[in-house]
CSV table of N, CA and C in Angstrom, one decimal:
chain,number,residue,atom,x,y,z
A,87,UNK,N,-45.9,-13.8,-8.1
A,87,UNK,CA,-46.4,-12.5,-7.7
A,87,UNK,C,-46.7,-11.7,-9.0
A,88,UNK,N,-47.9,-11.2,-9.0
A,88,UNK,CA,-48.2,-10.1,-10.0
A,88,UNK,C,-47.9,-8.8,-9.9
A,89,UNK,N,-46.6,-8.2,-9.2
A,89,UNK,CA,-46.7,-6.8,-8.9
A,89,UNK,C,-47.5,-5.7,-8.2
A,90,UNK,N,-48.5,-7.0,-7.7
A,90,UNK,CA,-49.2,-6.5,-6.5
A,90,UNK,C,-48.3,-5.9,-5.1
A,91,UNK,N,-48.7,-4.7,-4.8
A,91,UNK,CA,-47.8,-4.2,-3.5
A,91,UNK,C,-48.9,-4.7,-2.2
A,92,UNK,N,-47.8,-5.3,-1.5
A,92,UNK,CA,-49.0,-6.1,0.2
A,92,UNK,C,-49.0,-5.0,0.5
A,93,UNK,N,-50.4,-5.0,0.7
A,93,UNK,CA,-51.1,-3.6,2.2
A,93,UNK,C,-51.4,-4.3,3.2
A,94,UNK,N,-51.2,-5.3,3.9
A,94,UNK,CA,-51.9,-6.2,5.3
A,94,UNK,C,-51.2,-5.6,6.3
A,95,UNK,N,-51.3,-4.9,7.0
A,95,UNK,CA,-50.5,-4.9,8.0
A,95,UNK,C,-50.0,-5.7,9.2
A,96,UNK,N,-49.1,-5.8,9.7
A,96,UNK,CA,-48.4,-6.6,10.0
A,96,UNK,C,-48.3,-6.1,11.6
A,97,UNK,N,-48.2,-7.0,12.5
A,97,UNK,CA,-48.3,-6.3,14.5
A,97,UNK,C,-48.8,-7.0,14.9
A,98,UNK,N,-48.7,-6.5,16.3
A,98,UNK,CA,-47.4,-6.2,17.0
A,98,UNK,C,-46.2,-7.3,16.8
A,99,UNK,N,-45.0,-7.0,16.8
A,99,UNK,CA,-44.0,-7.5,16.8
A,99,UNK,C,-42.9,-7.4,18.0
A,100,UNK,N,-42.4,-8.6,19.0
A,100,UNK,CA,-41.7,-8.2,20.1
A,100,UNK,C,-40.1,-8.3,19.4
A,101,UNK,N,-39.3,-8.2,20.6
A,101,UNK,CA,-38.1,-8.0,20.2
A,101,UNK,C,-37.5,-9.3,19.7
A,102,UNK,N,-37.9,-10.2,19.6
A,102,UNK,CA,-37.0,-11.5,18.9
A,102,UNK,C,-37.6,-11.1,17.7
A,103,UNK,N,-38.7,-11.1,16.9
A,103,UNK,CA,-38.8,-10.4,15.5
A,103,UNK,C,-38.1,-9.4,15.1
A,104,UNK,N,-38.1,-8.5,16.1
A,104,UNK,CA,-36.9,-7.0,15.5
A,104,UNK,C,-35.6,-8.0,15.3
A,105,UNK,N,-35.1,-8.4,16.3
A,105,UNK,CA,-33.8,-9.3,16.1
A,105,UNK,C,-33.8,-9.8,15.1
A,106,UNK,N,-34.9,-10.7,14.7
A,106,UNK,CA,-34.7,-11.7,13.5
A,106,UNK,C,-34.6,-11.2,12.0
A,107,UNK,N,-34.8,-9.5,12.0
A,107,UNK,CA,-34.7,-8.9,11.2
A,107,UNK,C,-33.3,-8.0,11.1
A,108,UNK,N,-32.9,-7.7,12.4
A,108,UNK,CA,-31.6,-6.5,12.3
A,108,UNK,C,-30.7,-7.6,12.8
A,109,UNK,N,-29.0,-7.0,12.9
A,109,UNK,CA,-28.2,-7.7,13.3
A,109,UNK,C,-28.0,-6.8,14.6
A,110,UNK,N,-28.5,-5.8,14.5
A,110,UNK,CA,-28.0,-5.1,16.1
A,110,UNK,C,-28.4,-6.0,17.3
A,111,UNK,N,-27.6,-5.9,18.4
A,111,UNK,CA,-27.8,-6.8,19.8
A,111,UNK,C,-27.5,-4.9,20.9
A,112,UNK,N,-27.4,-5.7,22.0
A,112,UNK,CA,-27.3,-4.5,23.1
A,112,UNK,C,-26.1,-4.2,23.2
A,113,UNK,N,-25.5,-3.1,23.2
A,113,UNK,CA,-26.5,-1.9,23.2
A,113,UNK,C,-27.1,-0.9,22.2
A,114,UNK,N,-26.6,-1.8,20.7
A,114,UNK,CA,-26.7,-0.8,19.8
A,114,UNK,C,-28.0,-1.1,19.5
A,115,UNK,N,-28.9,-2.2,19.9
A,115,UNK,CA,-30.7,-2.4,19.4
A,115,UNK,C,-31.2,-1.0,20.1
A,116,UNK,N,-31.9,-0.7,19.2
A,116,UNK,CA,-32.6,0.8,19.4
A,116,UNK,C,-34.2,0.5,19.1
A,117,UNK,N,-34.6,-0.6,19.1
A,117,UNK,CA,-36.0,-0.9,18.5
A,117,UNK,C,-36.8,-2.1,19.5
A,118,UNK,N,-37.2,-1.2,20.5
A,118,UNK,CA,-37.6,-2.7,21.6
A,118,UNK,C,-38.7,-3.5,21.1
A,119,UNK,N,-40.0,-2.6,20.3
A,119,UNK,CA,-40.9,-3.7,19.5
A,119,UNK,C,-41.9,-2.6,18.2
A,120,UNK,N,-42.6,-3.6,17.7
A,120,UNK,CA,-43.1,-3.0,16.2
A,120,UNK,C,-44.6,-3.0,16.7
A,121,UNK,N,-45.1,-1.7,16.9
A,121,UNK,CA,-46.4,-1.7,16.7
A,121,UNK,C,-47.7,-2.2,15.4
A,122,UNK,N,-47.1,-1.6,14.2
A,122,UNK,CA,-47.7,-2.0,13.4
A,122,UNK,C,-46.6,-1.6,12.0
A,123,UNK,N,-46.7,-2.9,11.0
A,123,UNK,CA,-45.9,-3.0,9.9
A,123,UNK,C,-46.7,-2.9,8.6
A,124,UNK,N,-46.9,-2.3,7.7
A,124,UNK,CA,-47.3,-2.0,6.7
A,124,UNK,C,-46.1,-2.2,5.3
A,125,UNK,N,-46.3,-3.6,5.0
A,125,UNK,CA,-45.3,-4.0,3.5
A,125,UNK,C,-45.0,-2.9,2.8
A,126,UNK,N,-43.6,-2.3,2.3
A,126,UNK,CA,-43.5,-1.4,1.2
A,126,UNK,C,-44.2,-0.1,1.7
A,127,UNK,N,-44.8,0.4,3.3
A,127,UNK,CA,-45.2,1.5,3.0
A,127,UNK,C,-44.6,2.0,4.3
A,128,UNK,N,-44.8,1.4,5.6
A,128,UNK,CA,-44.7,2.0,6.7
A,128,UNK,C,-44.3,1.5,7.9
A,129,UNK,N,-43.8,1.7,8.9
A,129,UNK,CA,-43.4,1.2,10.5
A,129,UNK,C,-44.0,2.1,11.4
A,130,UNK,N,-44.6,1.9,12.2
A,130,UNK,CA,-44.4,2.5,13.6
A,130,UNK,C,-44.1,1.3,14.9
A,131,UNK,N,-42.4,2.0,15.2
A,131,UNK,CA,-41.7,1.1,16.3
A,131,UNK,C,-42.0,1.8,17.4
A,132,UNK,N,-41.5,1.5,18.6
A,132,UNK,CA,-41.0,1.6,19.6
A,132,UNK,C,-39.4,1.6,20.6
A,133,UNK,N,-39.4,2.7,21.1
A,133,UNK,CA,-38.0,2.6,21.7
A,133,UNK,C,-38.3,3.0,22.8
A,134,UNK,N,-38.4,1.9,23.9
A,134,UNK,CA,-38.3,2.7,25.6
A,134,UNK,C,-37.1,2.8,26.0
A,135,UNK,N,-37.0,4.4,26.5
A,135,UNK,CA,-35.8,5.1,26.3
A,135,UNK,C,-35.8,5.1,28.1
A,136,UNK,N,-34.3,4.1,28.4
A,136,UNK,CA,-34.3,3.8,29.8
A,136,UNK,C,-33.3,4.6,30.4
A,137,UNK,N,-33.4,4.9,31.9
A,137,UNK,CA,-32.1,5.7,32.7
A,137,UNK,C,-31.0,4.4,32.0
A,138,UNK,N,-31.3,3.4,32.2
A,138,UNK,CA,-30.1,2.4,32.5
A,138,UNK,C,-29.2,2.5,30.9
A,139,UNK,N,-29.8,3.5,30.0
A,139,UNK,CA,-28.5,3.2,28.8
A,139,UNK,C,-27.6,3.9,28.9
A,140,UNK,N,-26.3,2.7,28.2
A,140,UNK,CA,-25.1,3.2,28.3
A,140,UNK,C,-24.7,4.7,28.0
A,141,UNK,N,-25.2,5.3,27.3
A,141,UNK,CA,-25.2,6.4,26.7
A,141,UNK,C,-25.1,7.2,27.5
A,142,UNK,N,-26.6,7.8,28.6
A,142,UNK,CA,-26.5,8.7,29.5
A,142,UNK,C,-25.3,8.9,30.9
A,143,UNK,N,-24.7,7.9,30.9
A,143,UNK,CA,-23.3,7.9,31.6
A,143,UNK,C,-22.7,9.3,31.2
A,144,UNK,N,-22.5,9.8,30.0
A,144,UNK,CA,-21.4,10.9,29.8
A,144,UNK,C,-22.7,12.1,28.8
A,145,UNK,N,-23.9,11.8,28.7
A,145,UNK,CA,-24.9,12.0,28.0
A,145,UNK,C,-25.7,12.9,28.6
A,146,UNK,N,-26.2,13.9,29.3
A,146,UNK,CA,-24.8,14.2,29.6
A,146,UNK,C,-25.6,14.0,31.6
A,147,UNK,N,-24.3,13.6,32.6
A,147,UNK,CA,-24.3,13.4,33.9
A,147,UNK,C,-25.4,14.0,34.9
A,148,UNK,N,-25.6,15.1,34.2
A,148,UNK,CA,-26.5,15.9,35.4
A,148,UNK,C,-27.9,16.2,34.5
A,149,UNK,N,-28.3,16.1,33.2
A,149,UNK,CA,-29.4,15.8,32.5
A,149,UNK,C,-29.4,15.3,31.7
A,150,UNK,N,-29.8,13.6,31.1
A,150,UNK,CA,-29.8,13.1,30.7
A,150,UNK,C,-30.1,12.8,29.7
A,151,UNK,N,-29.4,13.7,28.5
A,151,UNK,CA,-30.4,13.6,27.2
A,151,UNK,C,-29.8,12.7,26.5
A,152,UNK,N,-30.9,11.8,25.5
A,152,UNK,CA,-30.5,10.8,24.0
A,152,UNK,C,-29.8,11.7,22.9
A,153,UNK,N,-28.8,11.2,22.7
A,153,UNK,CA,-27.8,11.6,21.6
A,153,UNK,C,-28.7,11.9,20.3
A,154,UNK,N,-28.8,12.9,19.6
A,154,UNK,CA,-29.4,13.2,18.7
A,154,UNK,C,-29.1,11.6,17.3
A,155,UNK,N,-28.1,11.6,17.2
A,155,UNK,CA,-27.5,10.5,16.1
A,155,UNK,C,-28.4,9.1,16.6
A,156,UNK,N,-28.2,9.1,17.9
A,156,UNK,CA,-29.2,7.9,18.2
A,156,UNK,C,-30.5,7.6,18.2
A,157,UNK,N,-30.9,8.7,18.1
A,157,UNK,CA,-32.6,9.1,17.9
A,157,UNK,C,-32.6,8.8,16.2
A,158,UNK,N,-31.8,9.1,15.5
A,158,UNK,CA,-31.9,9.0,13.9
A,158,UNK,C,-31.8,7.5,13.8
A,159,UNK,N,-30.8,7.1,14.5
A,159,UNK,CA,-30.5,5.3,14.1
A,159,UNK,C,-31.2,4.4,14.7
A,160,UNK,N,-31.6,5.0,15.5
A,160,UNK,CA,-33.4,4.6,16.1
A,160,UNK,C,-34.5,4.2,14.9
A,161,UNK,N,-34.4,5.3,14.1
A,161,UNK,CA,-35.7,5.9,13.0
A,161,UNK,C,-34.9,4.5,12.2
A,162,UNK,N,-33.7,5.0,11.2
A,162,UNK,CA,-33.1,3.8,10.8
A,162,UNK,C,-33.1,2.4,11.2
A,163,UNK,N,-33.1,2.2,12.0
A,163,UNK,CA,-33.2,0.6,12.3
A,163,UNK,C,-34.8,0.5,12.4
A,164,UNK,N,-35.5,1.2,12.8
A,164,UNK,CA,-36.7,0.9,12.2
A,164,UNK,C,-37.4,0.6,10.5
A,165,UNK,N,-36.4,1.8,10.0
A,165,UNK,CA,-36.8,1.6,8.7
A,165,UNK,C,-35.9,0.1,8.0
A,166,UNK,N,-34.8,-0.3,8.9
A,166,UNK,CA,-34.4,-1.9,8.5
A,166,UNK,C,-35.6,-2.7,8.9
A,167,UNK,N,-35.7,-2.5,10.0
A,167,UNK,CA,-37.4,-3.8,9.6
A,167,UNK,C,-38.2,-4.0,8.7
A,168,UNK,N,-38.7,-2.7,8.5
A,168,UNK,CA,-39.2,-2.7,7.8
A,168,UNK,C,-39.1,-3.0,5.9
A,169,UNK,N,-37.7,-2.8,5.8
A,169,UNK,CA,-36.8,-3.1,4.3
A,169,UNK,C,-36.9,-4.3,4.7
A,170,UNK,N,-36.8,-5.3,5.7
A,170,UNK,CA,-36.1,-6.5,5.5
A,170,UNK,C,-37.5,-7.1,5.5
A,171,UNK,N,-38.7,-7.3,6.5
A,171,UNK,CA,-40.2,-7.4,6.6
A,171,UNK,C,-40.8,-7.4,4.8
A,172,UNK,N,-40.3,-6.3,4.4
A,172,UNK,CA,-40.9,-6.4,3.2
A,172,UNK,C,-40.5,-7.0,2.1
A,173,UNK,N,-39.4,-7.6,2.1
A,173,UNK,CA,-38.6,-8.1,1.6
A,173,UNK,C,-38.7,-9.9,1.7
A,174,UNK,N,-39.0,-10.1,2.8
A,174,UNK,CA,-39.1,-11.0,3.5
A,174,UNK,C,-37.4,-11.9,3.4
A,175,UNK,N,-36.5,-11.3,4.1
A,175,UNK,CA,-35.5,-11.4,4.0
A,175,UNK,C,-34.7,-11.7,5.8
A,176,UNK,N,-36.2,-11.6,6.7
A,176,UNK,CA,-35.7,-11.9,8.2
A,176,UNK,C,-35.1,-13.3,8.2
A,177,UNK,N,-33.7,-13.4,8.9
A,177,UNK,CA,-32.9,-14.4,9.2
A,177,UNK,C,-32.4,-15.1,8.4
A,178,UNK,N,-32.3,-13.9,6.9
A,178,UNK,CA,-31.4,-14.0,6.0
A,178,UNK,C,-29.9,-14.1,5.9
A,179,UNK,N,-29.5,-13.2,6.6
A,179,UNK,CA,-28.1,-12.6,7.0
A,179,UNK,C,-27.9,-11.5,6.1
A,180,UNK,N,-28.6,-11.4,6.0
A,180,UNK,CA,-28.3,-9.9,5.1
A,180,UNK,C,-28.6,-8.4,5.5
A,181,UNK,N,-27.4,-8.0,5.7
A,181,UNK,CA,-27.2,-6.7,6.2
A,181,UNK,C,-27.9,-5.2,6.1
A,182,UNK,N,-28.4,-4.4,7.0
A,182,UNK,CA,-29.3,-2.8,5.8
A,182,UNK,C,-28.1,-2.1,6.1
A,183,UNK,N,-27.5,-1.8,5.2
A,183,UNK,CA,-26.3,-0.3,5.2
A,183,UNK,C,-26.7,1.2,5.5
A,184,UNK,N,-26.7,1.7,6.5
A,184,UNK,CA,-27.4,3.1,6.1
A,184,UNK,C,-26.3,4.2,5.3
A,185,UNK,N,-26.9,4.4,4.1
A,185,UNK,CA,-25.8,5.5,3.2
A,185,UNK,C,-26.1,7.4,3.1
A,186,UNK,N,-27.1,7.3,4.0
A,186,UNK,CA,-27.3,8.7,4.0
A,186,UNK,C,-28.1,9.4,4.3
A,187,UNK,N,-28.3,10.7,5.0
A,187,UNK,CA,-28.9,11.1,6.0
A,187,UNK,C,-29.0,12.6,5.4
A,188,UNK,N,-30.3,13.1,5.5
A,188,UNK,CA,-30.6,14.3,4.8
A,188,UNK,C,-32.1,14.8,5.7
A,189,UNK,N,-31.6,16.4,5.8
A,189,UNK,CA,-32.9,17.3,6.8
A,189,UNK,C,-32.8,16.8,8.2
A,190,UNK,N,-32.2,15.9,8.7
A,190,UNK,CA,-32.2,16.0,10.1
A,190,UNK,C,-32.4,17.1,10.9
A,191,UNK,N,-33.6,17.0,11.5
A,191,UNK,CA,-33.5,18.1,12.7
A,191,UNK,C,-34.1,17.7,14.3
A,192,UNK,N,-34.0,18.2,14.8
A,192,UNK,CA,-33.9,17.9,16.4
A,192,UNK,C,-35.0,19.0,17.1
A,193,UNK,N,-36.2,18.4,17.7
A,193,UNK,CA,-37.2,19.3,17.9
A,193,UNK,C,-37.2,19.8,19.8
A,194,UNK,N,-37.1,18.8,20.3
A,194,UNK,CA,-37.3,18.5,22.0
A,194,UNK,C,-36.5,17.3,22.4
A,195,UNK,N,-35.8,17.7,23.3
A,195,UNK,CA,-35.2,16.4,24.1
A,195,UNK,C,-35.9,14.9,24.1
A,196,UNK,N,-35.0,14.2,23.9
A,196,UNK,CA,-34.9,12.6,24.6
A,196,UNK,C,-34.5,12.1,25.7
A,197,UNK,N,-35.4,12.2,27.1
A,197,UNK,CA,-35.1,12.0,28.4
A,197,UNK,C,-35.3,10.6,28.4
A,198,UNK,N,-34.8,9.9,29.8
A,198,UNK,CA,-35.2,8.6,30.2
A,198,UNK,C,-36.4,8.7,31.0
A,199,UNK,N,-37.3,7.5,30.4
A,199,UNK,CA,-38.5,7.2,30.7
A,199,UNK,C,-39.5,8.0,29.9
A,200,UNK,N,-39.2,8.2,28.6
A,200,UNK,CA,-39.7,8.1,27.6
A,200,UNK,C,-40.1,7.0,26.6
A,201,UNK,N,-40.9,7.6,25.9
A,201,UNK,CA,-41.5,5.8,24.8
A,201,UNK,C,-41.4,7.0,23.5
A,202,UNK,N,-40.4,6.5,23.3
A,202,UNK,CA,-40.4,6.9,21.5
A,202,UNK,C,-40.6,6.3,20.8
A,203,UNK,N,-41.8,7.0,20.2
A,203,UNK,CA,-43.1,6.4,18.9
A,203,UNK,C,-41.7,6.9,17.2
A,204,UNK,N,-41.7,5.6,16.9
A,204,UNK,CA,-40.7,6.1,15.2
A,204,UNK,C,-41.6,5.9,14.3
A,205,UNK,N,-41.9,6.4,13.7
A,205,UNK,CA,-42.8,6.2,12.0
A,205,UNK,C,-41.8,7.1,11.3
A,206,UNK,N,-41.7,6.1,10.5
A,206,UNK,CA,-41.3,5.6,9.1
A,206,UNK,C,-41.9,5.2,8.0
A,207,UNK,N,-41.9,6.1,7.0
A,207,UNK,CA,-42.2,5.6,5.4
A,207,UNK,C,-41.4,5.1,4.7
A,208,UNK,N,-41.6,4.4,3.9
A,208,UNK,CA,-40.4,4.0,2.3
A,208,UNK,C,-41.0,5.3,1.6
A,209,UNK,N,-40.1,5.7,0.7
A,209,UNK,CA,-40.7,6.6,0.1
A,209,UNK,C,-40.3,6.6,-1.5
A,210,UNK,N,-39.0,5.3,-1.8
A,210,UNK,CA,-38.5,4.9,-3.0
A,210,UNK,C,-37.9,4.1,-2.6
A,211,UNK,N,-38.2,2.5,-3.1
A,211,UNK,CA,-37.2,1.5,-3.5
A,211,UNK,C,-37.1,1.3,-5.1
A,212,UNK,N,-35.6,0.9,-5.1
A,212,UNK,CA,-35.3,0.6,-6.5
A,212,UNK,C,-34.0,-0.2,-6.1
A,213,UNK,N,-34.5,-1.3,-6.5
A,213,UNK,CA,-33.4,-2.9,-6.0
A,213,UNK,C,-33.2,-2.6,-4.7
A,214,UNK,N,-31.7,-2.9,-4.4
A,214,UNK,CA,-31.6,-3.4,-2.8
A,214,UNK,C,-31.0,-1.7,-1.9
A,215,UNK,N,-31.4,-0.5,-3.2
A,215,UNK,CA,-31.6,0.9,-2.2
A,215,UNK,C,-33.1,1.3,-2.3
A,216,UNK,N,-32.9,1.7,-0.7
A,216,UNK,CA,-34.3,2.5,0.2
A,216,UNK,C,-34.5,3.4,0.5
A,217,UNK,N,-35.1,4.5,0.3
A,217,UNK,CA,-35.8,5.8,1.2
A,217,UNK,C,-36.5,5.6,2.1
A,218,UNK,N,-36.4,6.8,2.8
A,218,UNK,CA,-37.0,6.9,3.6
A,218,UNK,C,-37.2,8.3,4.8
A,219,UNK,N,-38.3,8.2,5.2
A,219,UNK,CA,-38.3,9.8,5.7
A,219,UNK,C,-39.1,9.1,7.1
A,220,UNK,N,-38.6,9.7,7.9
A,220,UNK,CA,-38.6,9.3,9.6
A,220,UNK,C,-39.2,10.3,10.7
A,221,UNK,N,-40.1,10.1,11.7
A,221,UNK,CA,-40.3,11.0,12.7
A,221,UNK,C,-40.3,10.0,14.0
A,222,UNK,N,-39.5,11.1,15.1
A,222,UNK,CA,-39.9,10.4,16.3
A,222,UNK,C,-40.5,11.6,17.1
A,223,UNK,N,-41.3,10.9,17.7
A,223,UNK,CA,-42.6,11.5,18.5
A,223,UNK,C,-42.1,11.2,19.8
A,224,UNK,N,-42.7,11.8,21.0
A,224,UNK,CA,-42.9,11.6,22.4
A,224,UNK,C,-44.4,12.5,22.5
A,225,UNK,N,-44.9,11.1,23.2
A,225,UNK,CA,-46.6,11.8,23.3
A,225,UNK,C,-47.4,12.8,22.5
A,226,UNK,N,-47.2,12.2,21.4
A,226,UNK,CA,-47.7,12.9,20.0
A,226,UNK,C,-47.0,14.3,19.8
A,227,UNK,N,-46.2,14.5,19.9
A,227,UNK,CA,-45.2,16.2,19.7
A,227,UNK,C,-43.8,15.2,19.0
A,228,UNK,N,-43.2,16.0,18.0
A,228,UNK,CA,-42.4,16.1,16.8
A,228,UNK,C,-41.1,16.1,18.0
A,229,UNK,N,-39.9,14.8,18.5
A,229,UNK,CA,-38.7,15.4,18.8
A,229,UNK,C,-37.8,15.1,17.5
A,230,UNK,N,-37.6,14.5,16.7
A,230,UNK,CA,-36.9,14.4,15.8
A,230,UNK,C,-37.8,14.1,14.4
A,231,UNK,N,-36.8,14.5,13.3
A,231,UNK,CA,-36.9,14.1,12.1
A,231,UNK,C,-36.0,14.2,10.8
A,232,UNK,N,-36.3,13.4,9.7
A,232,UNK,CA,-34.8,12.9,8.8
A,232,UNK,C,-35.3,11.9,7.6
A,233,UNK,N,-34.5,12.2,6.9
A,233,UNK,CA,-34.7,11.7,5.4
A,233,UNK,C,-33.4,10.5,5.5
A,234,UNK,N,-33.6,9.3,5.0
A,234,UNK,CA,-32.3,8.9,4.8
A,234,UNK,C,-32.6,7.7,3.8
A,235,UNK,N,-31.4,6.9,3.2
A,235,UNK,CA,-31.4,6.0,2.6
A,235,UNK,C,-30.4,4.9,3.0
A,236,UNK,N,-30.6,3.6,2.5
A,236,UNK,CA,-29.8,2.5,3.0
A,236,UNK,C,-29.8,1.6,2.0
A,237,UNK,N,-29.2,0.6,1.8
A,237,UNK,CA,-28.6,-0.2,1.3
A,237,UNK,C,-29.0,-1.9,2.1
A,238,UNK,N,-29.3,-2.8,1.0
A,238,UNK,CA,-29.7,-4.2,1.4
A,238,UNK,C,-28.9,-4.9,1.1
A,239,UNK,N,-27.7,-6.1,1.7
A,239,UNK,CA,-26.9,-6.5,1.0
A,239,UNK,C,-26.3,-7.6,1.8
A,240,UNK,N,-25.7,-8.4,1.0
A,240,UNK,CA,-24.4,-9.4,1.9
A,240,UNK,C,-23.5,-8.7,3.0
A,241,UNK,N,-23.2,-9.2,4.1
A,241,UNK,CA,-22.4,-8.9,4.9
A,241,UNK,C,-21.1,-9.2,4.6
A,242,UNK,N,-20.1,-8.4,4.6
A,242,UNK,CA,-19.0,-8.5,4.0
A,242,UNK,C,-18.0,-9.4,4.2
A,243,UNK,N,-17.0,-10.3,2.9
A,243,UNK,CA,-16.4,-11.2,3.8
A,243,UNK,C,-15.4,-11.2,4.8
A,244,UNK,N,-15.2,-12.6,5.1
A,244,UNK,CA,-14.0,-12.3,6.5
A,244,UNK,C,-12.5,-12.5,5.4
């Protein structure tokens, strides 16, 4: 490689690629599929946000809103596909750490039977840490957003 950065974008992606990229399984997979992947620049995922998650049980009983934290680790595990996609590191075993979360804010509820649209940028790599700055949408309106960074690495030993 010449230090050329890939622009091809990359899509759609169903949920066994997201898998083959994250270690999350159900119910912590927050990423049902990848609309379009952009190397080193960008993600827009998908999360269909169902009555049936565990979550809304105590989330609360009589209106059912998505946990704010979950909406961020949403954005996050999107921005792991996208670290690991670019990396080309799917079904590596190698772990995204997330180390930190900055500007979070919370615009409009996350009800069930919503489709939350996540875009995601990198916005700094340097070695195996990532930036990145996150929005999640419902029908093009701002419900969340967040700056954060993570970490690419071995999974720790037993």
């Amino acid at each position: 490689m010449t230090g050329e950065v890939e622009t091809t974008a990359l899509g759609p992606m169903d949920v066994r690629r997201v898998m083959a990229a994250l270690p999350h399984r159900y119910p912590m997979l927050l990423v049902d599929r990848v609309v379009t992947l952009v190397p080193n620049q960008s993600i827009h995922a998908i999360k269909a946000v169902s009555v049936n998650e565990p979550f809304f049980q105590g989330h609360f009983p009589t209106r059912p809103i998505m946990p704010g934290v979950l909406i961020v680790e949403a954005m996050a595990q999107a921005a792991g596909v996208l670290a690991v996609e670019s990396m080309n590191l799917a079904d590596s075993g190698k772990l995204v750490y997330f180390m930190s979360i900055d500007g979070a804010k919370f615009r409009s509820p996350v009800e069930p039977g919503c489709l939350l649209d996540l875009h995601v940028e990198s916005t700094q790599t340097r070695g195996s840490v990532c930036k990145f700055s996150g929005k999640a949408m419902i029908d093009g309106k701002l419900a969340a957003e967040a700056n954060f960074v993570a970490m690419i690495s071995d999974p720790p030993k037993a």
